[in-house]
PDB file of C-alpha atoms and ligand atoms in Angstrom:
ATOM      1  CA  UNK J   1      -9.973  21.493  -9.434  1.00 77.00           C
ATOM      2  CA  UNK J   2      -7.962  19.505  -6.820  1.00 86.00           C
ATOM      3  CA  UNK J   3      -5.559  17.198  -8.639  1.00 91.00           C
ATOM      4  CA  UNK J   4      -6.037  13.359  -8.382  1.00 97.00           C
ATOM      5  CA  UNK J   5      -3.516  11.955  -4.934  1.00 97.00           C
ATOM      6  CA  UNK J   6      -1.898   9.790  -7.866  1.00 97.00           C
ATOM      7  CA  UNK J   7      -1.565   9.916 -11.334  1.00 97.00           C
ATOM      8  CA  UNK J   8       0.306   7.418 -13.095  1.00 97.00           C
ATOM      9  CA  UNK J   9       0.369   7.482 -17.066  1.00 97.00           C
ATOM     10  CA  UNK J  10       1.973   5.293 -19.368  1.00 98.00           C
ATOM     11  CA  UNK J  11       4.211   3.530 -16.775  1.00 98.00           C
ATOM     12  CA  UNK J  12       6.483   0.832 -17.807  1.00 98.00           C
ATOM     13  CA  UNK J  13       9.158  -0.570 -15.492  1.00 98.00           C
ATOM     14  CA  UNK J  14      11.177  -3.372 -16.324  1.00 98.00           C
ATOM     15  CA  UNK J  15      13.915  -5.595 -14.770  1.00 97.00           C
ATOM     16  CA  UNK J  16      17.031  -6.257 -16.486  1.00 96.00           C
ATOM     17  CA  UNK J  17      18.771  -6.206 -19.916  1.00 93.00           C
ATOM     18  CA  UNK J  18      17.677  -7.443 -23.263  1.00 92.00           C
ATOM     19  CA  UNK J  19      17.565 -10.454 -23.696  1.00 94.00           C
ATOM     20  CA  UNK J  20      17.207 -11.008 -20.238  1.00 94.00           C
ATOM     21  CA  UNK J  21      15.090  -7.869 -19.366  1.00 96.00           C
ATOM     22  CA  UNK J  22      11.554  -8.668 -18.158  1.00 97.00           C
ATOM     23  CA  UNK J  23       8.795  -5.969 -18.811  1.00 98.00           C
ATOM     24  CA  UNK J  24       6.981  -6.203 -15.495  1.00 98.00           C
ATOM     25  CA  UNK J  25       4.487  -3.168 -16.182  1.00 98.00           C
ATOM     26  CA  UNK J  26       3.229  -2.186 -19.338  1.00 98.00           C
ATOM     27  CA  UNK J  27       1.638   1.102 -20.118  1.00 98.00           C
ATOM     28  CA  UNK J  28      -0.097   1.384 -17.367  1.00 98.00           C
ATOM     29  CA  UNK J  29      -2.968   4.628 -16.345  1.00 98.00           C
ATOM     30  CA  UNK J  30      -4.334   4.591 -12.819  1.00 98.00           C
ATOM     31  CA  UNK J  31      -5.785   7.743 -11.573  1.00 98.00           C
ATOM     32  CA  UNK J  32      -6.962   7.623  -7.676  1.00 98.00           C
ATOM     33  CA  UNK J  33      -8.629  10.426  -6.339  1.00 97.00           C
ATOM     34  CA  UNK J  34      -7.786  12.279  -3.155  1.00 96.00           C
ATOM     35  CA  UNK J  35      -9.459  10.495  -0.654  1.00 96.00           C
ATOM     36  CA  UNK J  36     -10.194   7.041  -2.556  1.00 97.00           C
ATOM     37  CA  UNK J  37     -10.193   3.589  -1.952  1.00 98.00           C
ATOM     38  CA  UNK J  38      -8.255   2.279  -5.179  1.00 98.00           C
ATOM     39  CA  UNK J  39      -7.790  -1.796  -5.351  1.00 97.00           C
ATOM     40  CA  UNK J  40      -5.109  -3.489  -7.841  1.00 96.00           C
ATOM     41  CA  UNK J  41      -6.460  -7.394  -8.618  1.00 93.00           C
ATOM     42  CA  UNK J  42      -4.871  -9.657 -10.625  1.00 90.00           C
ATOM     43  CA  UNK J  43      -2.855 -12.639 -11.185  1.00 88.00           C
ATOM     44  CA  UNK J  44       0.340 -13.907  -9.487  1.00 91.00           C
ATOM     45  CA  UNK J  45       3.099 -12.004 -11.251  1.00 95.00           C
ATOM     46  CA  UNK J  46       0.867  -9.577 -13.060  1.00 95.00           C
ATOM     47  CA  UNK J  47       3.047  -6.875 -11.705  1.00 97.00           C
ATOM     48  CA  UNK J  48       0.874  -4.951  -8.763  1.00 97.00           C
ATOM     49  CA  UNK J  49       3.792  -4.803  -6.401  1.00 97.00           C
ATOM     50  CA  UNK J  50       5.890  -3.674  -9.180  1.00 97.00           C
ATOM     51  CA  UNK J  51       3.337  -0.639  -9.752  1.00 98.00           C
ATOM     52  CA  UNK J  52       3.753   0.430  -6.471  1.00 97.00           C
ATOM     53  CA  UNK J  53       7.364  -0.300  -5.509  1.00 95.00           C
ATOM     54  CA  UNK J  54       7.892   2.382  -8.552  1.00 94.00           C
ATOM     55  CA  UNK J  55       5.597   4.549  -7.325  1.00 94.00           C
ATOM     56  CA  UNK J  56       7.461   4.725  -3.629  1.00 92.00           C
ATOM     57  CA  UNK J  57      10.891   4.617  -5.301  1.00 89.00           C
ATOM     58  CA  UNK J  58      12.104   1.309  -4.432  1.00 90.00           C
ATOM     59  CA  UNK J  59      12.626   0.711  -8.691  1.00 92.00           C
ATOM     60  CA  UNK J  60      15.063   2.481 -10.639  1.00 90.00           C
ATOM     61  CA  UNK J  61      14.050   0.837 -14.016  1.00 94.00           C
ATOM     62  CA  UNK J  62      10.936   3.168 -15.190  1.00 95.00           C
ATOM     63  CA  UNK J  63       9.041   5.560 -17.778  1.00 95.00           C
ATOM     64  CA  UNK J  64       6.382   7.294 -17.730  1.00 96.00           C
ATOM     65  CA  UNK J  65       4.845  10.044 -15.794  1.00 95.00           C
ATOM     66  CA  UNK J  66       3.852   9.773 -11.739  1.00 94.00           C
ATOM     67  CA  UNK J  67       2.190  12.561  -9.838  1.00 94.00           C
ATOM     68  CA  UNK J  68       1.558  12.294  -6.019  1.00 93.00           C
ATOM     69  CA  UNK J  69      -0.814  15.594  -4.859  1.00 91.00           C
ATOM     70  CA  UNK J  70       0.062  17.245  -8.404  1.00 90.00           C
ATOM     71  CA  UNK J  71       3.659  17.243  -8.207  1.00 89.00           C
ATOM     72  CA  UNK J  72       5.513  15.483 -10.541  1.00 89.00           C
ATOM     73  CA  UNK J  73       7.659  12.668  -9.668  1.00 85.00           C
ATOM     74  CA  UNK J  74      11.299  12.532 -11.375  1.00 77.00           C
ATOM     75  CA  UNK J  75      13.849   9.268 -11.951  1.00 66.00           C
ATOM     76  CA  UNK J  76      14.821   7.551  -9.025  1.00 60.00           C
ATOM     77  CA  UNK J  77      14.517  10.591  -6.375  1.00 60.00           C
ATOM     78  CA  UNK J  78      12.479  10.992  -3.609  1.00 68.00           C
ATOM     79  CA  UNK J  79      13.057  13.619  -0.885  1.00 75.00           C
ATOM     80  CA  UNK J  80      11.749  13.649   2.486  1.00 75.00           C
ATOM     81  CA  UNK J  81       8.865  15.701   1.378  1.00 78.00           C
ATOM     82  CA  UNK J  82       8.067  12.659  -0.832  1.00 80.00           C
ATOM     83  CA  UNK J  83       8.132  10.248   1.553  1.00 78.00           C
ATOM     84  CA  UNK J  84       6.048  12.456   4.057  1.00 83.00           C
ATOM     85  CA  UNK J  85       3.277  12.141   1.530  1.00 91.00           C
ATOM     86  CA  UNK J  86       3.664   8.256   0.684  1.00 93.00           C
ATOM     87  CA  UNK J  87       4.252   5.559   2.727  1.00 94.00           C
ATOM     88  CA  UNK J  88       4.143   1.997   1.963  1.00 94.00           C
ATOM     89  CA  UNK J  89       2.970  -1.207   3.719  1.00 94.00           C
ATOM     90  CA  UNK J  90       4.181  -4.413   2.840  1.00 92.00           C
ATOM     91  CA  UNK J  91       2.334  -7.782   3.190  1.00 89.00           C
ATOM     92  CA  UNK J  92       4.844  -9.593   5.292  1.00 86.00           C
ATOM     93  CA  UNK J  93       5.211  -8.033   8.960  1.00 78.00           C
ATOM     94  CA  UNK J  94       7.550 -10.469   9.787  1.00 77.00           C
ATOM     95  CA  UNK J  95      10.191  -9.276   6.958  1.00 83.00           C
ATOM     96  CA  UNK J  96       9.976  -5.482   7.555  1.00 84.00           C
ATOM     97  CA  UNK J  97      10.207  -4.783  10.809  1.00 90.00           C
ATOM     98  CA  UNK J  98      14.173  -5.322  11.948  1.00 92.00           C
ATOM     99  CA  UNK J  99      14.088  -8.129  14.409  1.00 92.00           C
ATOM    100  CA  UNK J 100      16.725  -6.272  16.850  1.00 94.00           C
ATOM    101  CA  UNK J 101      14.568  -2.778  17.069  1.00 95.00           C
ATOM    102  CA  UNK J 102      11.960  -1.831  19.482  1.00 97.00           C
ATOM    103  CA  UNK J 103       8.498  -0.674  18.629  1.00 97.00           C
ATOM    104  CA  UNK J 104      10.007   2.161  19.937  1.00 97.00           C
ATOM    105  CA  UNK J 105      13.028   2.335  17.956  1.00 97.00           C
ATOM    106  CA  UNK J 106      11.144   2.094  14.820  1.00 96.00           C
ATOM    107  CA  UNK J 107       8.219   5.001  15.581  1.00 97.00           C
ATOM    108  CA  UNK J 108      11.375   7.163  16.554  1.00 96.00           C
ATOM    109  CA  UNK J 109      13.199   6.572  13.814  1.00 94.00           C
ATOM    110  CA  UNK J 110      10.557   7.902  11.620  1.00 93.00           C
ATOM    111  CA  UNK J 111       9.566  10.913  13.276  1.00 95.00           C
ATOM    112  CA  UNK J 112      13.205  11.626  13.370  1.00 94.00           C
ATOM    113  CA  UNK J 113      13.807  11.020   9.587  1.00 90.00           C
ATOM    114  CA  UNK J 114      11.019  13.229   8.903  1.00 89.00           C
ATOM    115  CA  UNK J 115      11.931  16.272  11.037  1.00 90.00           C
ATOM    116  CA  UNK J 116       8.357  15.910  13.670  1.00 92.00           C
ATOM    117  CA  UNK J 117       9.197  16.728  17.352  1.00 91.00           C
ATOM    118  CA  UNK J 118       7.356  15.833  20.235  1.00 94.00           C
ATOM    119  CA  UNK J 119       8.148  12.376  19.462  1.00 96.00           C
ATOM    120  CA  UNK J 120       7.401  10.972  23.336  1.00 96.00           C
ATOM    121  CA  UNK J 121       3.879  12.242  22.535  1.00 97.00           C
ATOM    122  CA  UNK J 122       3.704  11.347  18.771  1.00 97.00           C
ATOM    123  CA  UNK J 123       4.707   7.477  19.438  1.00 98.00           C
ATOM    124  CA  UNK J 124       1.741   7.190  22.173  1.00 97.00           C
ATOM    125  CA  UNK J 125      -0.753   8.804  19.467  1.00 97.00           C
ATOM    126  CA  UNK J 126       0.512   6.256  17.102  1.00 98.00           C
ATOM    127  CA  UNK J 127       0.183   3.247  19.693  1.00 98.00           C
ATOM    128  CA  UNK J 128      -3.573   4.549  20.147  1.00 97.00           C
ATOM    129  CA  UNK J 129      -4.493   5.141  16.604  1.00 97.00           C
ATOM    130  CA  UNK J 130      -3.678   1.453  15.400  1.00 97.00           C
ATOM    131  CA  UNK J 131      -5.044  -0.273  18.640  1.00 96.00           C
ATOM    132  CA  UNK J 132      -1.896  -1.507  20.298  1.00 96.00           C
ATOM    133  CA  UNK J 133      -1.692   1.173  23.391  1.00 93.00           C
ATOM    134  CA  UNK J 134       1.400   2.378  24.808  1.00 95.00           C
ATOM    135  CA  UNK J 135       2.153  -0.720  26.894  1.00 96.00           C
ATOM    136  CA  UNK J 136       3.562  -2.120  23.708  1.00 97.00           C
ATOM    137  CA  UNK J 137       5.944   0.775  23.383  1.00 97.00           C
ATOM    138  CA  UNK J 138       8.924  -1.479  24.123  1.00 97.00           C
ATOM    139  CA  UNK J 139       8.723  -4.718  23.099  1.00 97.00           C
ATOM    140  CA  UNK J 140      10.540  -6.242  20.272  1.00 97.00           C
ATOM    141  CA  UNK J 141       8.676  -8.015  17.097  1.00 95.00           C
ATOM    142  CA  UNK J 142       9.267 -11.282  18.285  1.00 95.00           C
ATOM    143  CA  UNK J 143       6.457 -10.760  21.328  1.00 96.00           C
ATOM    144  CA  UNK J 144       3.972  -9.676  18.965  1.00 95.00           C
ATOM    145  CA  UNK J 145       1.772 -11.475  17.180  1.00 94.00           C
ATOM    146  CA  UNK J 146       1.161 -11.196  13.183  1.00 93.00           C
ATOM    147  CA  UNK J 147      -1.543  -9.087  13.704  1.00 95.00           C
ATOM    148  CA  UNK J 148       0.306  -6.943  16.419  1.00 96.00           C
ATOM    149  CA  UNK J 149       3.711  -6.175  13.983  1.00 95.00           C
ATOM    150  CA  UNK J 150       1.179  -5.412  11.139  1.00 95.00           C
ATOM    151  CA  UNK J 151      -0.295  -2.739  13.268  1.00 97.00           C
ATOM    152  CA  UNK J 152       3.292  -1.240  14.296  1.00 97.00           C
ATOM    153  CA  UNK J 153       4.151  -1.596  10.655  1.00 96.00           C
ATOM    154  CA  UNK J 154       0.946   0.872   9.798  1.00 97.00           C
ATOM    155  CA  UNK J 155       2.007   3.432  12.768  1.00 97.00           C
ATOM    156  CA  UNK J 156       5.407   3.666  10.839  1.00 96.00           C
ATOM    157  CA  UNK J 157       3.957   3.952   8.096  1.00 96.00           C
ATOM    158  CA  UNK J 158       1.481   6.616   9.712  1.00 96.00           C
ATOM    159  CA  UNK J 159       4.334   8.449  11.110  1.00 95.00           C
ATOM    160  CA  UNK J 160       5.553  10.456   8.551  1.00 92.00           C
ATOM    161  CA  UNK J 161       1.835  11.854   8.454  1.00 93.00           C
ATOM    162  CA  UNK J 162       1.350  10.640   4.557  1.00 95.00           C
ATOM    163  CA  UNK J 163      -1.706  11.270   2.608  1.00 96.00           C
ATOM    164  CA  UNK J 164      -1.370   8.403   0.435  1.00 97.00           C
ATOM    165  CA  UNK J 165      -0.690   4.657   1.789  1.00 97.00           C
ATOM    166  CA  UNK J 166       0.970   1.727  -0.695  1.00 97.00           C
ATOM    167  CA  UNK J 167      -0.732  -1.154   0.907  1.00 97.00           C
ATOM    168  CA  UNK J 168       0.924  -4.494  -0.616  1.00 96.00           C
ATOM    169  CA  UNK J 169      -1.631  -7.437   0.575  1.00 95.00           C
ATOM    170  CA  UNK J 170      -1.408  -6.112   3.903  1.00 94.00           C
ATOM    171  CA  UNK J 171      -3.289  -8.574   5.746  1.00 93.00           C
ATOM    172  CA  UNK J 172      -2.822 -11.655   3.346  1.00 90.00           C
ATOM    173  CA  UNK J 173       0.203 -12.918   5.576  1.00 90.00           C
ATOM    174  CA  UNK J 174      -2.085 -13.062   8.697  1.00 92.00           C
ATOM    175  CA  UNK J 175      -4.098 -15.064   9.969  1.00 89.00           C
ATOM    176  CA  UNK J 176      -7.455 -15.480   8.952  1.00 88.00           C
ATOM    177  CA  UNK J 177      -9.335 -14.570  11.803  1.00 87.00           C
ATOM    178  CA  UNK J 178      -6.885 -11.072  12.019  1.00 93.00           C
ATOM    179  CA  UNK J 179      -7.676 -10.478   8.529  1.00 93.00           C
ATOM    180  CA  UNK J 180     -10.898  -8.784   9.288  1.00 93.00           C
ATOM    181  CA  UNK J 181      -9.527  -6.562  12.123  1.00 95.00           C
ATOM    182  CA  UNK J 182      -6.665  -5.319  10.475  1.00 95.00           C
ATOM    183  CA  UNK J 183      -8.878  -4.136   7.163  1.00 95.00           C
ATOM    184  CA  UNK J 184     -11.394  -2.194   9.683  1.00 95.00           C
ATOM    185  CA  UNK J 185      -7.976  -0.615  11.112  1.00 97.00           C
ATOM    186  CA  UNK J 186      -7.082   0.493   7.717  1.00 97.00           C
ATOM    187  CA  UNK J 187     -11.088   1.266   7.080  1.00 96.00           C
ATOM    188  CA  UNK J 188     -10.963   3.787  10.151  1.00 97.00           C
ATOM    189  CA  UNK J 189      -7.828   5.063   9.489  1.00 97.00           C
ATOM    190  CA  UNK J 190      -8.398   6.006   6.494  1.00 97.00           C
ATOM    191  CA  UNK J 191     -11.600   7.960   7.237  1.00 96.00           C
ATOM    192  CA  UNK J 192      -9.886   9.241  10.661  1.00 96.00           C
ATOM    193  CA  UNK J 193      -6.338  10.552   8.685  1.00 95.00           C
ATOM    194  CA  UNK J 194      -8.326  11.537   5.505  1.00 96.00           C
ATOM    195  CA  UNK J 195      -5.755   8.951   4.115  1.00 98.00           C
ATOM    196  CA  UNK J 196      -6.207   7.743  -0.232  1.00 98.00           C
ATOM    197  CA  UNK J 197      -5.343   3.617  -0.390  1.00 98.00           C
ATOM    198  CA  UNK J 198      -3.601   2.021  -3.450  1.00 98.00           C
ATOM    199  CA  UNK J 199      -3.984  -0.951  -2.445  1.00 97.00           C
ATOM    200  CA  UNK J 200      -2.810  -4.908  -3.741  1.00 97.00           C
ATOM    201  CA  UNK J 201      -4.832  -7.907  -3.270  1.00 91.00           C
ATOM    202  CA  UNK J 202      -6.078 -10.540  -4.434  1.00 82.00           C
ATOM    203  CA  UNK J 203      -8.751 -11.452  -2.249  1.00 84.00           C
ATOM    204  CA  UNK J 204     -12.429 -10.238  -3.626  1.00 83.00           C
ATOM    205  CA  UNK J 205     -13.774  -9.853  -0.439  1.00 83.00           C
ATOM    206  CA  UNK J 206     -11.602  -7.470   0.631  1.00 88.00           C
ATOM    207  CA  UNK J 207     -12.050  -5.534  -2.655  1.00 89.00           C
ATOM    208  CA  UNK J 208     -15.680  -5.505  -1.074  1.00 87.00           C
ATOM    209  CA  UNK J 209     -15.274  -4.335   1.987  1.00 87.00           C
ATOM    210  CA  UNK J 210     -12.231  -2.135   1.082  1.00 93.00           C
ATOM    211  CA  UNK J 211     -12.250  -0.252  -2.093  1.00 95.00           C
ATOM    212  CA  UNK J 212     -13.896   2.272  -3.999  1.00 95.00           C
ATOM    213  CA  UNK J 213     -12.582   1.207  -7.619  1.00 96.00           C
ATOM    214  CA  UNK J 214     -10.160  -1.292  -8.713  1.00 95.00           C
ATOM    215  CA  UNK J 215      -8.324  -2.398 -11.853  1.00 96.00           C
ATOM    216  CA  UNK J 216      -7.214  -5.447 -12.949  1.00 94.00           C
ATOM    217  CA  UNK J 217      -3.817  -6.560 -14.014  1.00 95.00           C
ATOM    218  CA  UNK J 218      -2.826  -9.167 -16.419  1.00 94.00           C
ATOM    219  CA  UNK J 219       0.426  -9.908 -17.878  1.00 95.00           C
ATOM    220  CA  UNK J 220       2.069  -5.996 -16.914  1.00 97.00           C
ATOM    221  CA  UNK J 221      -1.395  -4.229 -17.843  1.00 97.00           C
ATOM    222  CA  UNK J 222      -4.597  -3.508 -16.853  1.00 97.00           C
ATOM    223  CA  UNK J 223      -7.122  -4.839 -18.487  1.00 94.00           C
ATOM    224  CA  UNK J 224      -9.898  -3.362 -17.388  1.00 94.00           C
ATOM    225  CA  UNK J 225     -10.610  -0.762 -14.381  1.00 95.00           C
ATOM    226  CA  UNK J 226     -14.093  -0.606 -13.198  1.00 93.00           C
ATOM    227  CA  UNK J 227     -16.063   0.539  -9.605  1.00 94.00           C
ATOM    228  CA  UNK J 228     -16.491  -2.117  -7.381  1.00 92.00           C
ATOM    229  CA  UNK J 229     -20.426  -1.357  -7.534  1.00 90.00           C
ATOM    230  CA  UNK J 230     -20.539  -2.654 -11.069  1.00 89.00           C
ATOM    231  CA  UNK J 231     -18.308  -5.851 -10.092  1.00 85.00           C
ATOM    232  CA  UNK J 232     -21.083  -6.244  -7.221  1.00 83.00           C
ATOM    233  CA  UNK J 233     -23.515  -6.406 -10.081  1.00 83.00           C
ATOM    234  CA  UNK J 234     -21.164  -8.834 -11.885  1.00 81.00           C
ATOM    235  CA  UNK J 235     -20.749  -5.421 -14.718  1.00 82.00           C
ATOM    236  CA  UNK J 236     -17.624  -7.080 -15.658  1.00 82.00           C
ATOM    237  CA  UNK J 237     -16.598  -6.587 -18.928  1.00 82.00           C
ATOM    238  CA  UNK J 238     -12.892  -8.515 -19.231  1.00 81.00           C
ATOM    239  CA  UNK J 239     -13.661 -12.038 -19.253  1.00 83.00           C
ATOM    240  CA  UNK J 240     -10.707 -12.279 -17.063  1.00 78.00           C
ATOM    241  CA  UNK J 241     -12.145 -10.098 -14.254  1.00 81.00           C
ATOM    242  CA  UNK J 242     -15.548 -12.319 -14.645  1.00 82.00           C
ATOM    243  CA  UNK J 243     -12.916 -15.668 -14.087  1.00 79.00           C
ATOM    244  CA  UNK J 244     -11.741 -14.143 -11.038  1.00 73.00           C
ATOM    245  CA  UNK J 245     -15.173 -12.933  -9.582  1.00 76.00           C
ATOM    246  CA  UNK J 246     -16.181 -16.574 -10.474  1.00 78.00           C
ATOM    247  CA  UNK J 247     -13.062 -17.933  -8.500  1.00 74.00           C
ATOM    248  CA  UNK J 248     -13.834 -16.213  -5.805  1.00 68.00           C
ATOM    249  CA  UNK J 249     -17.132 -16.258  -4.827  1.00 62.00           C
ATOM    250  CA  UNK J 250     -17.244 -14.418  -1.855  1.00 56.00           C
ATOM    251  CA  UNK J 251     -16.970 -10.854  -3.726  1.00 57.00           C
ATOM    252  CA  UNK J 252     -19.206  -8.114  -1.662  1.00 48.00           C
ATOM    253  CA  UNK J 253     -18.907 -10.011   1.504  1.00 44.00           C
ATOM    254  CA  UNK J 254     -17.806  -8.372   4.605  1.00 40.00           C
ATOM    255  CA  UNK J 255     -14.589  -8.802   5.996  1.00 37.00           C
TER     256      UNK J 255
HETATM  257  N1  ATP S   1      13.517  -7.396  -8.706  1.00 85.61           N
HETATM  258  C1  ATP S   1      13.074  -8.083  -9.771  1.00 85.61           C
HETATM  259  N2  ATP S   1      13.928  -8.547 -10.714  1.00 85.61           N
HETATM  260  C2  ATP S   1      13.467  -9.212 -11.797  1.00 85.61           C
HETATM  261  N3  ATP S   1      12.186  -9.468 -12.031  1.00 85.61           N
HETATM  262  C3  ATP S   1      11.291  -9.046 -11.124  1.00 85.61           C
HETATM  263  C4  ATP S   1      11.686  -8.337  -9.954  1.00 85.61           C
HETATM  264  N4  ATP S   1      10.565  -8.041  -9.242  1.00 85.61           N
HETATM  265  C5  ATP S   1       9.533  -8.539  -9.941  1.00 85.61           C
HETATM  266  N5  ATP S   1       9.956  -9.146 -11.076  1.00 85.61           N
HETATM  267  C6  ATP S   1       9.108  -9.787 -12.091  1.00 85.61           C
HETATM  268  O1  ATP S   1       8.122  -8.853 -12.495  1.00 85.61           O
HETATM  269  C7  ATP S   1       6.857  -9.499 -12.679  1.00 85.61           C
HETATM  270  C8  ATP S   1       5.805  -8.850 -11.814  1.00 85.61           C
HETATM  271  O2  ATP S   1       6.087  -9.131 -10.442  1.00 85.61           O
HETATM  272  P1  ATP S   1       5.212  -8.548  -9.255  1.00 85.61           P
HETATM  273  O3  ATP S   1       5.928  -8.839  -8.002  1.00 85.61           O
HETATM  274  O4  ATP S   1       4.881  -7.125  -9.536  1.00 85.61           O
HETATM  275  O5  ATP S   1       3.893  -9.415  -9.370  1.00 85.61           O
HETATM  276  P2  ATP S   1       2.583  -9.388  -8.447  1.00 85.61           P
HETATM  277  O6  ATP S   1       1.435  -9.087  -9.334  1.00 85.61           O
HETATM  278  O7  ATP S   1       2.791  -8.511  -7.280  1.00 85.61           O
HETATM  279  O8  ATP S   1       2.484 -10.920  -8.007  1.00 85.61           O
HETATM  280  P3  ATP S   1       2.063 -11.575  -6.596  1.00 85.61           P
HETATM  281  O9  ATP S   1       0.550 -11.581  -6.587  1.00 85.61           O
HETATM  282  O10 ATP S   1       2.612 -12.962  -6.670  1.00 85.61           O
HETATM  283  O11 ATP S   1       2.655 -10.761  -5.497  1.00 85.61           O
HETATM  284  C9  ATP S   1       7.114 -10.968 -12.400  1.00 85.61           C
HETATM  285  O12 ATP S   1       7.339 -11.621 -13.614  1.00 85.61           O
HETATM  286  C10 ATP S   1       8.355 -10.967 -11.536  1.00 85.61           C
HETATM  287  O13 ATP S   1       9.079 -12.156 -11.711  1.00 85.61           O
HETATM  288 MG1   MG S   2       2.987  -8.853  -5.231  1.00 85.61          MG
END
């Protein structure tokens, strides 16, 4: 049987000491499958970037057991190999791509870091697969748009050749009328690079149009996990998840 992409059991992470420490996640179980669509919902400060900032090693503060591909993932350390297989995308493009380096600068960084030749080559292929062609090979983030340096941020992110993406609200930072093109990016992307998606929002619609299953976070845990079919057919058991459907209102429309 292949192993699930991720498997994350009992994870806590917290910030800080007692009595200051904050439990951000609490006992948290997410399985996603290779090749799945996996959503995180929830409330502002529920702790769904905290879930996946562990899982890509950006948190030191953690318990639990992670497994990416069926290897297990230990303390603090990732090695190359890791990051080869995960890659994260952040919602802000603005914040995460270094105002002073190229397009270029940042794709060859990457495929240096990671040990993958052919790099004039790779960076072109990279340019292609998120849309942006290679004319954009050398300009700086500040002559792109939103929607542009979220696409460069994906072809770094695509680089290293991962299997699993950590998308953080990647397209709730955009405009809204980019929104729709960046999520068909991801959409094709995903079915082109036989890529699995963890991915944070908190946008219904884009749980529609995007994922496969999601769970919903409250207060550090899930509350309830369910397939976005039953959430279509408002299956909702967590009168929390039925609040935010209700909030909503757009669930199951497409982006
Ligand atoms: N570096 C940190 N130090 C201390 N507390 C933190 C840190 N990062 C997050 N927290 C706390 O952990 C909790 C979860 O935060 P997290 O960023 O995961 O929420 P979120 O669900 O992603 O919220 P949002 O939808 O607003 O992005 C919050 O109470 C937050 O204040
Ligand atoms: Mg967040």
């Amino acid at each position: 049987m292949t192993p699930p992409m991720l498997a994350i059991r009992d994870l806590n992470v917290w910030f800080g000491e007692p009595p200051d420490r904050v439990d951000a996640v609490k006992s948290a179980d997410i399985s996603v499958a290779q090749g799945e669509s996996f959503g995180l919902v929830g409330e502002s400060g529920s702790g769904k970037s905290t879930i996946l900032r562990a899982v890509a090693g950006l948190i030191d503060s953690w318990s639990g057991d992670l497994q990416v591909a069926g290897l297990k993932v230990r303390g603090a350390r990732r090695d190359r190999q890791f990051f080869k297989t995960v890659q994260m995308v952040f919602q802000d493009p603005y914040a995460s791509l270094h105002p002073r380096h190229s397009v270029d600068a940042v794709l060859s960084e990457t495929l240096h870091l990671q040990g993958i030749g052919n790099v004039d080559q790779r960076i072109n292929k990279l340019l292609d697969d998120v849309g942006l062609g290679r004319s954009f090979r050398f300009r700086y983030p500040h002559q792109l748009s939103g929607g542009q340096r979220q696409r460069v941020a994906i072809a770094r992110a695509l680089a290293a050749e991962p299997r699993l993406l950590l998308l953080d609200e990647p397209t709730s930072a955009l405009d809204v009328s980019v929104q729709a093109e960046i999520l068909n990016l991801l959409s094709d992307l995903r079915a082109e690079h036989d890529l699995t998606y963890l991915m944070v929002t908190h946008d219904l619609a884009v749980v529609g149009h995007m994922c496969d299953r999601i769970a919903v976070m409250q207060h550090g845990r899930l509350v309830e996990e369910l397939p976005v079919a039953d959430l279509r057919r408002g299956a909702a058991k967590a009168e929390y998840t039925r609040g935010l459907i209700e909030a909503s209102g757009s669930l199951g429309a497409t982006a």
